[in-house]
PDB file of C-alpha atoms in Angstrom:
ATOM      1  CA  MET A 135      -0.013   0.003   0.000  1.00 76.00           C
ATOM      2  CA  LYS A 136       2.894   2.372   0.832  1.00 84.00           C
ATOM      3  CA  ARG A 137       4.478   1.659  -2.530  1.00 91.00           C
ATOM      4  CA  ARG A 138       1.218   2.513  -4.295  1.00 89.00           C
ATOM      5  CA  LEU A 139       1.124   5.833  -2.451  1.00 90.00           C
ATOM      6  CA  GLN A 140       4.676   6.614  -3.551  1.00 92.00           C
ATOM      7  CA  THR A 141       3.889   5.707  -7.136  1.00 93.00           C
ATOM      8  CA  LEU A 142       0.756   7.924  -7.143  1.00 92.00           C
ATOM      9  CA  ALA A 143       2.656  10.757  -5.595  1.00 94.00           C
ATOM     10  CA  ARG A 144       5.288  10.514  -8.378  1.00 95.00           C
ATOM     11  CA  VAL A 145       2.491  10.401 -10.972  1.00 94.00           C
ATOM     12  CA  VAL A 146       0.972  13.566  -9.478  1.00 95.00           C
ATOM     13  CA  GLU A 147       4.399  15.255  -9.558  1.00 95.00           C
ATOM     14  CA  VAL A 148       4.904  14.350 -13.218  1.00 95.00           C
ATOM     15  CA  LYS A 149       1.421  15.582 -14.137  1.00 95.00           C
ATOM     16  CA  GLU A 150       2.082  18.840 -12.392  1.00 96.00           C
ATOM     17  CA  GLN A 151       5.310  19.283 -14.380  1.00 95.00           C
ATOM     18  CA  GLN A 152       3.543  18.429 -17.627  1.00 94.00           C
ATOM     19  CA  ARG A 153       0.856  21.037 -16.812  1.00 95.00           C
ATOM     20  CA  ARG A 154       3.398  23.707 -16.014  1.00 95.00           C
ATOM     21  CA  SER A 155       5.147  22.923 -19.265  1.00 94.00           C
ATOM     22  CA  ALA A 156       1.889  23.265 -21.191  1.00 94.00           C
ATOM     23  CA  GLU A 157       1.161  26.531 -19.424  1.00 95.00           C
ATOM     24  CA  TRP A 158       4.571  27.826 -20.279  1.00 96.00           C
ATOM     25  CA  HIS A 159       4.266  26.855 -23.973  1.00 95.00           C
ATOM     26  CA  LEU A 160       0.823  28.520 -24.112  1.00 95.00           C
ATOM     27  CA  ALA A 161       2.133  31.728 -22.481  1.00 96.00           C
ATOM     28  CA  ARG A 162       5.042  31.784 -24.964  1.00 96.00           C
ATOM     29  CA  LEU A 163       2.627  31.390 -27.924  1.00 95.00           C
ATOM     30  CA  ARG A 164       0.442  34.212 -26.546  1.00 95.00           C
ATOM     31  CA  GLN A 165       3.490  36.462 -26.246  1.00 96.00           C
ATOM     32  CA  GLN A 166       4.396  35.693 -29.841  1.00 95.00           C
ATOM     33  CA  GLU A 167       0.800  36.565 -30.833  1.00 95.00           C
ATOM     34  CA  LEU A 168       1.152  39.955 -29.116  1.00 96.00           C
ATOM     35  CA  THR A 169       4.403  40.624 -30.876  1.00 95.00           C
ATOM     36  CA  LEU A 170       2.874  39.821 -34.235  1.00 94.00           C
ATOM     37  CA  LEU A 171      -0.059  42.086 -33.542  1.00 94.00           C
ATOM     38  CA  GLU A 172       2.279  44.897 -32.516  1.00 94.00           C
ATOM     39  CA  ASP A 173       4.230  44.426 -35.789  1.00 91.00           C
ATOM     40  CA  GLN A 174       1.056  44.571 -37.803  1.00 91.00           C
ATOM     41  CA  ARG A 175      -0.026  47.761 -36.021  1.00 92.00           C
ATOM     42  CA  ALA A 176       3.407  49.309 -36.670  1.00 88.00           C
ATOM     43  CA  VAL A 177       3.149  48.464 -40.440  1.00 85.00           C
ATOM     44  CA  ILE A 178      -0.415  49.814 -40.692  1.00 84.00           C
ATOM     45  CA  ALA A 179       0.665  52.961 -38.840  1.00 84.00           C
ATOM     46  CA  ALA A 180       3.491  53.355 -41.329  1.00 78.00           C
ATOM     47  CA  LEU A 181       1.080  52.967 -44.259  1.00 77.00           C
ATOM     48  CA  ASN A 182      -1.216  55.611 -42.761  1.00 77.00           C
ATOM     49  CA  ALA A 183       1.572  58.048 -42.064  1.00 73.00           C
ATOM     50  CA  GLU A 184       2.121  61.034 -44.318  1.00 74.00           C
ATOM     51  CA  GLN A 185       5.778  60.695 -45.271  1.00 68.00           C
ATOM     52  CA  PRO A 186       7.640  62.045 -48.312  1.00 64.00           C
ATOM     53  CA  LEU A 187       8.512  58.536 -49.567  1.00 61.00           C
ATOM     54  CA  HIS A 188       5.231  57.061 -48.631  1.00 62.00           C
ATOM     55  CA  GLY A 189       4.309  55.325 -51.898  1.00 64.00           C
ATOM     56  CA  LEU A 190       7.762  53.628 -52.400  1.00 70.00           C
ATOM     57  CA  PHE A 191       7.291  50.741 -49.864  1.00 73.00           C
ATOM     58  CA  VAL A 192       3.567  50.100 -49.986  1.00 78.00           C
ATOM     59  CA  GLU A 193       3.959  46.783 -51.899  1.00 83.00           C
ATOM     60  CA  MET A 194       6.617  45.569 -49.527  1.00 84.00           C
ATOM     61  CA  MET A 195       4.552  46.517 -46.468  1.00 84.00           C
ATOM     62  CA  ALA A 196       1.470  44.746 -47.993  1.00 85.00           C
ATOM     63  CA  ARG A 197       3.555  41.534 -48.436  1.00 89.00           C
ATOM     64  CA  GLN A 198       4.760  41.919 -44.831  1.00 89.00           C
ATOM     65  CA  LEU A 199       1.206  42.307 -43.581  1.00 90.00           C
ATOM     66  CA  ARG A 200       0.027  39.264 -45.535  1.00 93.00           C
ATOM     67  CA  ALA A 201       2.913  37.172 -44.202  1.00 93.00           C
ATOM     68  CA  SER A 202       2.290  38.391 -40.660  1.00 92.00           C
ATOM     69  CA  SER A 203      -1.413  37.612 -40.999  1.00 93.00           C
ATOM     70  CA  GLU A 204      -0.644  34.041 -42.151  1.00 94.00           C
ATOM     71  CA  LYS A 205       1.745  33.593 -39.226  1.00 95.00           C
ATOM     72  CA  LEU A 206      -0.879  34.935 -36.867  1.00 95.00           C
ATOM     73  CA  THR A 207      -3.484  32.553 -38.158  1.00 95.00           C
ATOM     74  CA  ALA A 208      -1.125  29.584 -37.772  1.00 95.00           C
ATOM     75  CA  LEU A 209      -0.115  30.846 -34.321  1.00 95.00           C
ATOM     76  CA  ARG A 210      -3.705  31.125 -33.215  1.00 95.00           C
ATOM     77  CA  ARG A 211      -4.354  27.528 -34.272  1.00 96.00           C
ATOM     78  CA  GLY A 212      -1.346  26.562 -32.196  1.00 95.00           C
ATOM     79  CA  ILE A 213      -2.751  28.503 -29.227  1.00 95.00           C
ATOM     80  CA  GLU A 214      -6.020  26.670 -29.534  1.00 96.00           C
ATOM     81  CA  LEU A 215      -4.255  23.289 -29.596  1.00 95.00           C
ATOM     82  CA  ARG A 216      -2.062  24.229 -26.659  1.00 94.00           C
ATOM     83  CA  ALA A 217      -5.113  25.440 -24.704  1.00 95.00           C
ATOM     84  CA  ALA A 218      -6.803  22.127 -25.324  1.00 95.00           C
ATOM     85  CA  GLU A 219      -3.667  20.293 -24.277  1.00 94.00           C
ATOM     86  CA  LEU A 220      -3.501  22.409 -21.100  1.00 95.00           C
ATOM     87  CA  GLN A 221      -7.112  21.531 -20.344  1.00 96.00           C
ATOM     88  CA  GLY A 222      -6.343  17.889 -20.807  1.00 95.00           C
ATOM     89  CA  GLN A 223      -3.290  18.143 -18.610  1.00 94.00           C
ATOM     90  CA  THR A 224      -5.301  19.872 -15.903  1.00 95.00           C
ATOM     91  CA  SER A 225      -7.965  17.171 -15.936  1.00 95.00           C
ATOM     92  CA  GLN A 226      -5.333  14.468 -15.785  1.00 94.00           C
ATOM     93  CA  LEU A 227      -3.709  16.191 -12.883  1.00 95.00           C
ATOM     94  CA  LYS A 228      -6.959  16.468 -10.992  1.00 96.00           C
ATOM     95  CA  GLN A 229      -7.644  12.794 -11.651  1.00 96.00           C
ATOM     96  CA  ALA A 230      -4.228  11.771 -10.339  1.00 95.00           C
ATOM     97  CA  GLU A 231      -4.630  14.012  -7.240  1.00 95.00           C
ATOM     98  CA  SER A 232      -7.989  12.397  -6.613  1.00 95.00           C
ATOM     99  CA  MET A 233      -6.524   8.947  -6.955  1.00 94.00           C
ATOM    100  CA  LEU A 234      -3.741   9.872  -4.526  1.00 94.00           C
ATOM    101  CA  ARG A 235      -6.218  11.320  -2.062  1.00 95.00           C
ATOM    102  CA  ASP A 236      -8.405   8.220  -2.173  1.00 94.00           C
ATOM    103  CA  ALA A 237      -5.317   5.902  -1.798  1.00 93.00           C
ATOM    104  CA  THR A 238      -4.123   8.014   1.149  1.00 94.00           C
ATOM    105  CA  ARG A 239      -7.459   7.685   2.821  1.00 94.00           C
ATOM    106  CA  ALA A 240      -7.529   3.939   2.296  1.00 92.00           C
ATOM    107  CA  HIS A 241      -3.936   3.661   3.629  1.00 92.00           C
ATOM    108  CA  ASP A 242      -4.914   5.660   6.709  1.00 92.00           C
ATOM    109  CA  ARG A 243      -7.982   3.537   7.291  1.00 94.00           C
ATOM    110  CA  VAL A 244      -5.922   0.329   7.064  1.00 92.00           C
ATOM    111  CA  ALA A 245      -3.404   1.817   9.529  1.00 91.00           C
ATOM    112  CA  GLU A 246      -6.196   2.823  11.928  1.00 94.00           C
ATOM    113  CA  TRP A 247      -7.715  -0.661  11.799  1.00 94.00           C
ATOM    114  CA  LYS A 248      -4.321  -2.215  12.400  1.00 92.00           C
ATOM    115  CA  GLU A 249      -3.720   0.027  15.342  1.00 93.00           C
ATOM    116  CA  LEU A 250      -7.203  -0.691  16.703  1.00 92.00           C
ATOM    117  CA  SER A 251      -6.706  -4.386  16.385  1.00 92.00           C
ATOM    118  CA  GLU A 252      -3.401  -4.192  18.217  1.00 90.00           C
ATOM    119  CA  VAL A 253      -5.046  -2.248  21.045  1.00 90.00           C
ATOM    120  CA  ILE A 254      -7.838  -4.836  21.234  1.00 88.00           C
ATOM    121  CA  GLU A 255      -5.374  -7.744  21.216  1.00 88.00           C
ATOM    122  CA  ALA A 256      -3.307  -6.014  23.988  1.00 87.00           C
ATOM    123  CA  ALA A 257      -6.431  -5.548  26.067  1.00 84.00           C
ATOM    124  CA  MET A 258      -7.415  -9.140  25.491  1.00 84.00           C
ATOM    125  CA  ALA A 259      -3.978 -10.364  26.498  1.00 81.00           C
ATOM    126  CA  ARG A 260      -4.176  -8.405  29.756  1.00 77.00           C
ATOM    127  CA  ASP A 261      -7.613  -9.849  30.480  1.00 62.00           C
ATOM    128  CA  ASP A 262      -6.361 -13.391  29.967  1.00 58.00           C
ATOM    129  CA  ALA A 263      -3.418 -12.899  32.273  1.00 53.00           C
ATOM    130  CA  SER A 264      -5.648 -11.747  35.139  1.00 53.00           C
ATOM    131  CA  LEU A 265      -7.978 -14.821  35.081  1.00 49.00           C
ATOM    132  CA  PRO A 266      -7.589 -17.382  37.913  1.00 51.00           C
TER     133      PRO A 266
END
């Protein structure tokens, strides 16, 4: 029973690490999304600006916006996948914690029954010694 508790504790620890890793990856993807959005805003602001050489780089800026938009679309799909993975990791962690909690309770109950039976046996042994 003790070995099962140790195994379950290790499983919970691994699930926690997997969940933290999934959170970290999701946060990194969201940061990349913000960076791409800022880049798009900067290009759009440059297109809207009244500069003397304004018309020279419009085509290049349009290509950059298109490429950025494609990257953003792919990144958002990745974010959705990572979010689903994080949700799965969270549910697996909760399930492992529940199993550990149940196993701990069962182990504690067995230990209590063992202790109770030892107390009863000790009391019975004392009663037998005092009989004439």
